Amino acid sequence: MHLHGTALWTLHPALCTLHYPMIETYVIPLLKILVLLNAVLVAVTYMVLLERKVIAWVQVRLGPMRVGPHGVLQPIADAIKLLLKEDITPARADRFVFTLAPIVSMVPALIAFAVIPFDSEITLFGYRIALFVADVNVGLLYIVAATSISVYGIILAGYASNSKFPLLAGLRASAQLISYEIAITMILVSIVATAGTLSMVGIVKAQLEAGVWYAFIQPVAFVTLFIGGLAETNRAPFDLPEAEQELTGGFHTEYSGMRFALFFLAEYANMIVVSAVATTLFLGGWLRPFPNVEALSFLGFVPGWMWFLLKTFVFLYVFIWIRATLPRYRYDQLMRLGWKVLIPLALANLVVTGIVKVLL
Amino acid sequence: MLEAIVFYTLAAFVLGFGVLVITARNTVHSVLFLVANFLCVAVMYVALAAEFLAVIQVLVYAGGIVVLYLFVVMLVNLKAIPEAHMDPRRRSRLGFIVASAILLEVSAILVYAARRADAMPLPAGGGDGTPMTGNTEIVGWLLYTDYLIPFELASMLLLVAMIGAIILARREA
Amino acid sequence: MPDSIFETSELVINMGPQHPSTHGVLRVVLRLDGERVISADVVIGYLHRGIEKLCEQRDWMQIVLITDRMDYIAAASNNLGYCETVEKLMSLEVPKRARYIRTVLAELQRIASHCLWLGTHAMDIGAMTVFLYAFRERELILDLFEEYCGARLTYNAMRIGGLPLDIPPGWDAKVRAFCDILDTKVNEYEELLTHNRIWRERTRDVGIISGQDAIAIGLSGPALRGSGVPRDIRKDEPYAAYADFEFNVPIGWTGDTYDRYLVRLEEFRQSVRIIRQALDGLPEGPIIGKVPRLIKPPAGETYHAIESPKGEIGYFIVSDGKSNTPYRFRVRPPSFCNLQALPRLVKGHLVADVVALIGSIDIVLGEVDR
């Protein structure tokens, strides 16, 4: 077993050539992880504000305005409020699992960020730093694996509440997640077939070589991934399991305070992961529009990671826009869509991709 | 040296979680320990440079199959642990003898396999010179060429199981 | 597969009385088989205030105030029904100007009530933005009413024999402006919902009731018209000034939720048409007829119904000719009778449809319980 080799392949190859191996192997990755975690947690908290503001503006309202100028400090006020709330656990609920469920919901969303490439390489204080924590050569599968672990959070939340309605709602929600995972994974296989690699960085580089974003080569996959992503993150129009208008409050009925907040932060974190994955796979990650056209090279003044964030933001905005506009599907219609529409579409896309790859 | 530390720690975790699976009082806890077990096994795969297997282990086994175990456990809702050791029909002495016999046989096979000097080598490259760089590519190549028939048979088996489950659960509307 | 191997038991779920989607304090006890509703038991009475008994102890003018509180979403319609019933009992004639303004008020109430219905129904099905758009229009109507009579919800806007107040100067221009706005807004609602695939899947073929069944149960209003029965009291037995106006009555085909939705949406447009005609043809004249100082209808009984936004609201009043108060005051509330259809509508549907169906029938608990 070449363990030493495997420890280093998680880092960017270029780093091995620098002068101070200690800093490269330990300090920089640690710093990257710290920065990324903090950035993600702040982003997720401010997603709450973004959603409230965007939905408010769609609904001819203003949204939070009081706390801070234009409500900018609202998420902080919400966080403080939730932290100060009484910690209620239902009687005869399984305490260990009750506390575990929100953690199991949140952690996979956070660790999925480890393989998302924000940019290829930037130079900072004389070090060439790659803007991703790890370039795992099964990066895409790693993200899918992480999201499949987050299903446990919902099931355990439903179970731990010791009440039949959250249990049933939790099982329903997780059935929805598992079904749409299949469609998403098949789409990802088509992309892997097009790009020839499972590594996230490799896929962006493949788009650079092809000279065009995969959204134009694989439009069906793009749309299907987006719809599947909506369903995976329990967002409208697929948010029946957590809708308040339904009889049962959903799997998080018995949760209050910070645990409740963790579920919703996990949902937003999942949204950001799905947006980031869609950006990397279909919109060229950190590449500027028309990456091979020389005439537009002035766009290169905008750094790659800014393009990445911009594209991810567009996806997040569309997520929120859809929530404000569309009614929600009933559960059986939702499952029918996943199994009878998206999976055949994804399969067909895969077959066509295979044929095209062989012929061209 | 580092390899040994990593391996033994992981092995301890795997075995520890395995024991906890059997001894946990609550069925749901038991399933959760099983998940933890699988995750540790996935880390062992990573240590073996079989990263594709590791991710598939998490994705399929821990993230799919055990989820279904959990569904069943929650819906069946076992409250009391069945008191198996009170069952008068148990033949513990015969069971003990049979179990030891099987253990001896398995150990014999392991020792024999470890003694064989020539292990089967994995092909370093594909048949037509396709660059094989990682675990994923090698597994994929083998699965769809040398082991295509077993692969298709396994898919058929899964399909039959799925259809069977649907028929069993279907209501005569 | 023999059923005995897989035994399933019925699940009884209680919905309400406190629930975000029951539009008031309504309790529905559902028996479920898995996800399908086997039966629904509607429990009402949480908002019962004894209105009918209260009215027996109020004199004829004071009752107008109380009728406001029944269907509090379209209060002026209640007032209109009551005043017309007493006028019928007393054989009073209401001057033409009063009748025209009453029609305008009643049609504004229809629009306001349908705005609330649309908002809450859409929100129950998940389209939360329509709620705010519809309430934006309802606010405009409430502003109009506030300018007219000073109140936003319970108007006390009519008197026996006519109206207490004439329209303020400039009011009819504002109403016309509102009508223009509403025309564009109804198109907006249509764009958001009518052809939306998700909306159609949620409402098509959900809660079908045939015309015959609807008549047998006693449905009225848009719920009845959605099943194809062309009954509208404004056309069949015109009251106020409806005989003078031209308007269409939308009828549905299948009797499902989608048809009821379309019927009410079209009623928006027809109400605007009526309002415009009424304002155009508004005659001069007194706004209250020759009414004795002390209202004491002769002994007798009468029943008079009008087309409120929810359906046929009927008043059965018995006067004994001697006292200042009615002997018996009975209301035939449309929501109460329409609600009887709920158990039949939800049978066989999924739990998520129950909420859509309650919204589709369009009830207001103040009327159901009185």
PDB file of N, CA and C in Angstrom, chain A residues 55 57-61 164-165 168 172 237 240 244-248 323-333 336, chain C residues 11 13 15 19-21 30 35 123-129 132-133 136 192 196-198 201-202 350-353 355:
ATOM      1  N   ILE A  55     -37.933  36.665  -2.586  1.00  0.00           N
ATOM      2  CA  ILE A  55     -39.349  36.300  -2.596  1.00  0.00           C
ATOM      3  C   ILE A  55     -40.199  37.520  -2.288  1.00  0.00           C
ATOM      4  N   TRP A  57     -39.530  40.681  -2.965  1.00  0.00           N
ATOM      5  CA  TRP A  57     -39.606  41.572  -4.126  1.00  0.00           C
ATOM      6  C   TRP A  57     -40.496  40.992  -5.205  1.00  0.00           C
ATOM      7  N   VAL A  58     -40.510  39.660  -5.363  1.00  0.00           N
ATOM      8  CA  VAL A  58     -41.428  39.066  -6.326  1.00  0.00           C
ATOM      9  C   VAL A  58     -42.864  39.307  -5.890  1.00  0.00           C
ATOM     10  N   GLN A  59     -43.084  39.290  -4.554  1.00  0.00           N
ATOM     11  CA  GLN A  59     -44.445  39.408  -4.052  1.00  0.00           C
ATOM     12  C   GLN A  59     -44.823  40.839  -3.737  1.00  0.00           C
ATOM     13  N   VAL A  60     -44.168  41.781  -4.367  1.00  0.00           N
ATOM     14  CA  VAL A  60     -44.507  43.208  -4.198  1.00  0.00           C
ATOM     15  C   VAL A  60     -44.371  43.624  -2.738  1.00  0.00           C
ATOM     16  N   ARG A  61     -43.395  43.077  -2.050  1.00  0.00           N
ATOM     17  CA  ARG A  61     -43.152  43.507  -0.677  1.00  0.00           C
ATOM     18  C   ARG A  61     -41.684  43.871  -0.568  1.00  0.00           C
ATOM     19  N   LYS A 164     -46.042   9.604  14.860  1.00  0.00           N
ATOM     20  CA  LYS A 164     -46.205   8.926  13.576  1.00  0.00           C
ATOM     21  C   LYS A 164     -46.166   9.868  12.382  1.00  0.00           C
ATOM     22  N   PHE A 165     -46.608  11.140  12.580  1.00  0.00           N
ATOM     23  CA  PHE A 165     -46.650  12.012  11.412  1.00  0.00           C
ATOM     24  C   PHE A 165     -45.266  12.402  10.927  1.00  0.00           C
ATOM     25  N   LEU A 168     -43.726   9.339   9.116  1.00  0.00           N
ATOM     26  CA  LEU A 168     -44.186   9.104   7.751  1.00  0.00           C
ATOM     27  C   LEU A 168     -43.688  10.179   6.807  1.00  0.00           C
ATOM     28  N   ARG A 172     -41.329   9.619   3.569  1.00  0.00           N
ATOM     29  CA  ARG A 172     -41.711  10.102   2.247  1.00  0.00           C
ATOM     30  C   ARG A 172     -40.637  10.980   1.635  1.00  0.00           C
ATOM     31  N   PRO A 237     -40.860  23.228  -6.810  1.00  0.00           N
ATOM     32  CA  PRO A 237     -42.164  22.664  -6.535  1.00  0.00           C
ATOM     33  C   PRO A 237     -42.153  21.265  -5.942  1.00  0.00           C
ATOM     34  N   LEU A 240     -43.269  19.214  -0.979  1.00  0.00           N
ATOM     35  CA  LEU A 240     -44.427  18.742  -0.239  1.00  0.00           C
ATOM     36  C   LEU A 240     -44.097  18.182   1.136  1.00  0.00           C
ATOM     37  N   GLU A 244     -45.966  23.650   4.935  1.00  0.00           N
ATOM     38  CA  GLU A 244     -46.766  23.878   6.134  1.00  0.00           C
ATOM     39  C   GLU A 244     -48.240  23.669   5.880  1.00  0.00           C
ATOM     40  N   GLN A 245     -48.641  23.772   4.628  1.00  0.00           N
ATOM     41  CA  GLN A 245     -50.068  23.677   4.377  1.00  0.00           C
ATOM     42  C   GLN A 245     -50.572  22.258   4.444  1.00  0.00           C
ATOM     43  N   GLU A 246     -49.668  21.329   4.503  1.00  0.00           N
ATOM     44  CA  GLU A 246     -50.142  19.958   4.565  1.00  0.00           C
ATOM     45  C   GLU A 246     -50.470  19.589   6.010  1.00  0.00           C
ATOM     46  N   LEU A 247     -51.073  18.445   6.169  1.00  0.00           N
ATOM     47  CA  LEU A 247     -51.565  18.051   7.474  1.00  0.00           C
ATOM     48  C   LEU A 247     -50.454  17.895   8.484  1.00  0.00           C
ATOM     49  N   THR A 248     -49.424  17.243   8.041  1.00  0.00           N
ATOM     50  CA  THR A 248     -48.345  16.963   8.988  1.00  0.00           C
ATOM     51  C   THR A 248     -47.247  17.977   8.737  1.00  0.00           C
ATOM     52  N   ARG A 323     -39.270  28.942  -6.531  1.00  0.00           N
ATOM     53  CA  ARG A 323     -40.069  28.741  -5.326  1.00  0.00           C
ATOM     54  C   ARG A 323     -41.171  29.782  -5.211  1.00  0.00           C
ATOM     55  N   ALA A 324     -40.851  31.021  -5.606  1.00  0.00           N
ATOM     56  CA  ALA A 324     -41.856  32.068  -5.478  1.00  0.00           C
ATOM     57  C   ALA A 324     -42.977  31.911  -6.494  1.00  0.00           C
ATOM     58  N   THR A 325     -42.693  31.252  -7.599  1.00  0.00           N
ATOM     59  CA  THR A 325     -43.671  31.273  -8.680  1.00  0.00           C
ATOM     60  C   THR A 325     -44.552  30.051  -8.762  1.00  0.00           C
ATOM     61  N   LEU A 326     -43.965  28.864  -8.642  1.00  0.00           N
ATOM     62  CA  LEU A 326     -44.719  27.672  -8.995  1.00  0.00           C
ATOM     63  C   LEU A 326     -45.474  27.069  -7.830  1.00  0.00           C
ATOM     64  N   PRO A 327     -46.659  26.472  -8.093  1.00  0.00           N
ATOM     65  CA  PRO A 327     -47.328  25.688  -7.070  1.00  0.00           C
ATOM     66  C   PRO A 327     -46.551  24.405  -6.839  1.00  0.00           C
ATOM     67  N   ARG A 328     -46.960  23.639  -5.827  1.00  0.00           N
ATOM     68  CA  ARG A 328     -46.158  22.459  -5.556  1.00  0.00           C
ATOM     69  C   ARG A 328     -46.843  21.187  -6.015  1.00  0.00           C
ATOM     70  N   TYR A 329     -46.032  20.219  -6.357  1.00  0.00           N
ATOM     71  CA  TYR A 329     -46.539  18.936  -6.819  1.00  0.00           C
ATOM     72  C   TYR A 329     -47.042  18.117  -5.647  1.00  0.00           C
ATOM     73  N   ARG A 330     -48.054  17.310  -5.923  1.00  0.00           N
ATOM     74  CA  ARG A 330     -48.499  16.339  -4.948  1.00  0.00           C
ATOM     75  C   ARG A 330     -47.491  15.218  -4.934  1.00  0.00           C
ATOM     76  N   TYR A 331     -47.463  14.451  -3.866  1.00  0.00           N
ATOM     77  CA  TYR A 331     -46.392  13.482  -3.710  1.00  0.00           C
ATOM     78  C   TYR A 331     -46.387  12.430  -4.815  1.00  0.00           C
ATOM     79  N   ASP A 332     -47.561  11.945  -5.188  1.00  0.00           N
ATOM     80  CA  ASP A 332     -47.557  10.882  -6.194  1.00  0.00           C
ATOM     81  C   ASP A 332     -47.155  11.443  -7.560  1.00  0.00           C
ATOM     82  N   GLN A 333     -47.543  12.692  -7.830  1.00  0.00           N
ATOM     83  CA  GLN A 333     -47.143  13.306  -9.096  1.00  0.00           C
ATOM     84  C   GLN A 333     -45.634  13.532  -9.123  1.00  0.00           C
ATOM     85  N   ARG A 336     -43.999  10.219  -9.752  1.00  0.00           N
ATOM     86  CA  ARG A 336     -44.204   9.847 -11.144  1.00  0.00           C
ATOM     87  C   ARG A 336     -43.240  10.620 -12.026  1.00  0.00           C
TER      88      ARG A 336
ATOM     89  N   LEU C  11     -55.907   4.927   9.430  1.00  0.00           N
ATOM     90  CA  LEU C  11     -55.279   5.988  10.215  1.00  0.00           C
ATOM     91  C   LEU C  11     -56.288   7.110  10.340  1.00  0.00           C
ATOM     92  N   ILE C  13     -56.780  10.921  11.147  1.00  0.00           N
ATOM     93  CA  ILE C  13     -56.052  12.176  11.337  1.00  0.00           C
ATOM     94  C   ILE C  13     -57.054  13.284  11.586  1.00  0.00           C
ATOM     95  N   MET C  15     -57.735  17.171  11.360  1.00  0.00           N
ATOM     96  CA  MET C  15     -57.215  18.373  10.721  1.00  0.00           C
ATOM     97  C   MET C  15     -57.931  19.577  11.285  1.00  0.00           C
ATOM     98  N   HIS C  19     -55.396  25.243  12.071  1.00  0.00           N
ATOM     99  CA  HIS C  19     -54.610  24.704  10.977  1.00  0.00           C
ATOM    100  C   HIS C  19     -54.436  25.793   9.951  1.00  0.00           C
ATOM    101  N   PRO C  20     -53.263  25.909   9.358  1.00  0.00           N
ATOM    102  CA  PRO C  20     -53.081  27.019   8.416  1.00  0.00           C
ATOM    103  C   PRO C  20     -53.962  26.965   7.192  1.00  0.00           C
ATOM    104  N   SER C  21     -54.535  25.803   6.896  1.00  0.00           N
ATOM    105  CA  SER C  21     -55.261  25.727   5.633  1.00  0.00           C
ATOM    106  C   SER C  21     -56.746  25.543   5.756  1.00  0.00           C
ATOM    107  N   LEU C  30     -60.253  12.937   9.290  1.00  0.00           N
ATOM    108  CA  LEU C  30     -60.060  12.126   8.092  1.00  0.00           C
ATOM    109  C   LEU C  30     -59.724  10.703   8.482  1.00  0.00           C
ATOM    110  N   GLU C  35     -52.492   6.642   1.945  1.00  0.00           N
ATOM    111  CA  GLU C  35     -52.584   8.044   1.619  1.00  0.00           C
ATOM    112  C   GLU C  35     -53.988   8.431   1.185  1.00  0.00           C
ATOM    113  N   MET C 123     -52.340  29.616  -2.482  1.00  0.00           N
ATOM    114  CA  MET C 123     -51.307  29.408  -1.478  1.00  0.00           C
ATOM    115  C   MET C 123     -51.360  28.007  -0.918  1.00  0.00           C
ATOM    116  N   ASP C 124     -52.573  27.463  -0.774  1.00  0.00           N
ATOM    117  CA  ASP C 124     -52.675  26.094  -0.279  1.00  0.00           C
ATOM    118  C   ASP C 124     -52.027  25.121  -1.238  1.00  0.00           C
ATOM    119  N   ILE C 125     -52.142  25.412  -2.534  1.00  0.00           N
ATOM    120  CA  ILE C 125     -51.554  24.502  -3.512  1.00  0.00           C
ATOM    121  C   ILE C 125     -50.085  24.827  -3.722  1.00  0.00           C
ATOM    122  N   GLY C 126     -49.609  25.908  -3.163  1.00  0.00           N
ATOM    123  CA  GLY C 126     -48.167  26.147  -3.181  1.00  0.00           C
ATOM    124  C   GLY C 126     -47.726  27.387  -3.909  1.00  0.00           C
ATOM    125  N   ALA C 127     -48.626  28.015  -4.674  1.00  0.00           N
ATOM    126  CA  ALA C 127     -48.204  29.204  -5.416  1.00  0.00           C
ATOM    127  C   ALA C 127     -48.374  30.409  -4.517  1.00  0.00           C
ATOM    128  N   MET C 128     -47.366  30.675  -3.699  1.00  0.00           N
ATOM    129  CA  MET C 128     -47.594  31.669  -2.653  1.00  0.00           C
ATOM    130  C   MET C 128     -47.604  33.102  -3.153  1.00  0.00           C
ATOM    131  N   THR C 129     -47.072  33.335  -4.323  1.00  0.00           N
ATOM    132  CA  THR C 129     -47.033  34.719  -4.788  1.00  0.00           C
ATOM    133  C   THR C 129     -48.421  35.224  -5.138  1.00  0.00           C
ATOM    134  N   LEU C 132     -50.267  37.224  -2.500  1.00  0.00           N
ATOM    135  CA  LEU C 132     -49.986  38.640  -2.312  1.00  0.00           C
ATOM    136  C   LEU C 132     -50.522  39.493  -3.434  1.00  0.00           C
ATOM    137  N   TYR C 133     -50.485  38.964  -4.641  1.00  0.00           N
ATOM    138  CA  TYR C 133     -51.042  39.746  -5.738  1.00  0.00           C
ATOM    139  C   TYR C 133     -52.543  39.933  -5.552  1.00  0.00           C
ATOM    140  N   ARG C 136     -53.351  42.401  -2.913  1.00  0.00           N
ATOM    141  CA  ARG C 136     -53.096  43.759  -3.356  1.00  0.00           C
ATOM    142  C   ARG C 136     -54.366  44.348  -3.959  1.00  0.00           C
ATOM    143  N   LEU C 192     -50.215  33.190 -14.514  1.00  0.00           N
ATOM    144  CA  LEU C 192     -49.463  32.448 -13.514  1.00  0.00           C
ATOM    145  C   LEU C 192     -50.021  31.059 -13.279  1.00  0.00           C
ATOM    146  N   ASN C 196     -50.533  26.738 -16.196  1.00  0.00           N
ATOM    147  CA  ASN C 196     -49.383  26.163 -15.519  1.00  0.00           C
ATOM    148  C   ASN C 196     -49.608  24.683 -15.349  1.00  0.00           C
ATOM    149  N   ARG C 197     -48.646  23.892 -15.801  1.00  0.00           N
ATOM    150  CA  ARG C 197     -48.808  22.447 -15.796  1.00  0.00           C
ATOM    151  C   ARG C 197     -49.010  21.898 -14.388  1.00  0.00           C
ATOM    152  N   ILE C 198     -48.273  22.444 -13.441  1.00  0.00           N
ATOM    153  CA  ILE C 198     -48.391  21.925 -12.077  1.00  0.00           C
ATOM    154  C   ILE C 198     -49.773  22.247 -11.523  1.00  0.00           C
ATOM    155  N   GLU C 201     -52.261  19.875 -12.997  1.00  0.00           N
ATOM    156  CA  GLU C 201     -52.181  18.530 -12.437  1.00  0.00           C
ATOM    157  C   GLU C 201     -52.753  18.480 -11.029  1.00  0.00           C
ATOM    158  N   ARG C 202     -52.628  19.563 -10.296  1.00  0.00           N
ATOM    159  CA  ARG C 202     -53.154  19.557  -8.937  1.00  0.00           C
ATOM    160  C   ARG C 202     -54.660  19.733  -8.910  1.00  0.00           C
ATOM    161  N   LEU C 350     -56.191  11.927  -2.331  1.00  0.00           N
ATOM    162  CA  LEU C 350     -55.058  11.905  -1.422  1.00  0.00           C
ATOM    163  C   LEU C 350     -55.172  13.041  -0.404  1.00  0.00           C
ATOM    164  N   VAL C 351     -54.383  12.919   0.630  1.00  0.00           N
ATOM    165  CA  VAL C 351     -54.443  13.900   1.713  1.00  0.00           C
ATOM    166  C   VAL C 351     -54.157  15.303   1.202  1.00  0.00           C
ATOM    167  N   ALA C 352     -53.218  15.399   0.276  1.00  0.00           N
ATOM    168  CA  ALA C 352     -52.867  16.728  -0.221  1.00  0.00           C
ATOM    169  C   ALA C 352     -54.020  17.376  -0.960  1.00  0.00           C
ATOM    170  N   ASP C 353     -54.966  16.560  -1.449  1.00  0.00           N
ATOM    171  CA  ASP C 353     -56.090  17.136  -2.183  1.00  0.00           C
ATOM    172  C   ASP C 353     -57.138  17.716  -1.258  1.00  0.00           C
ATOM    173  N   VAL C 355     -56.907  19.692   1.183  1.00  0.00           N
ATOM    174  CA  VAL C 355     -56.701  21.120   1.365  1.00  0.00           C
ATOM    175  C   VAL C 355     -57.141  21.881   0.121  1.00  0.00           C
TER     176      VAL C 355
END
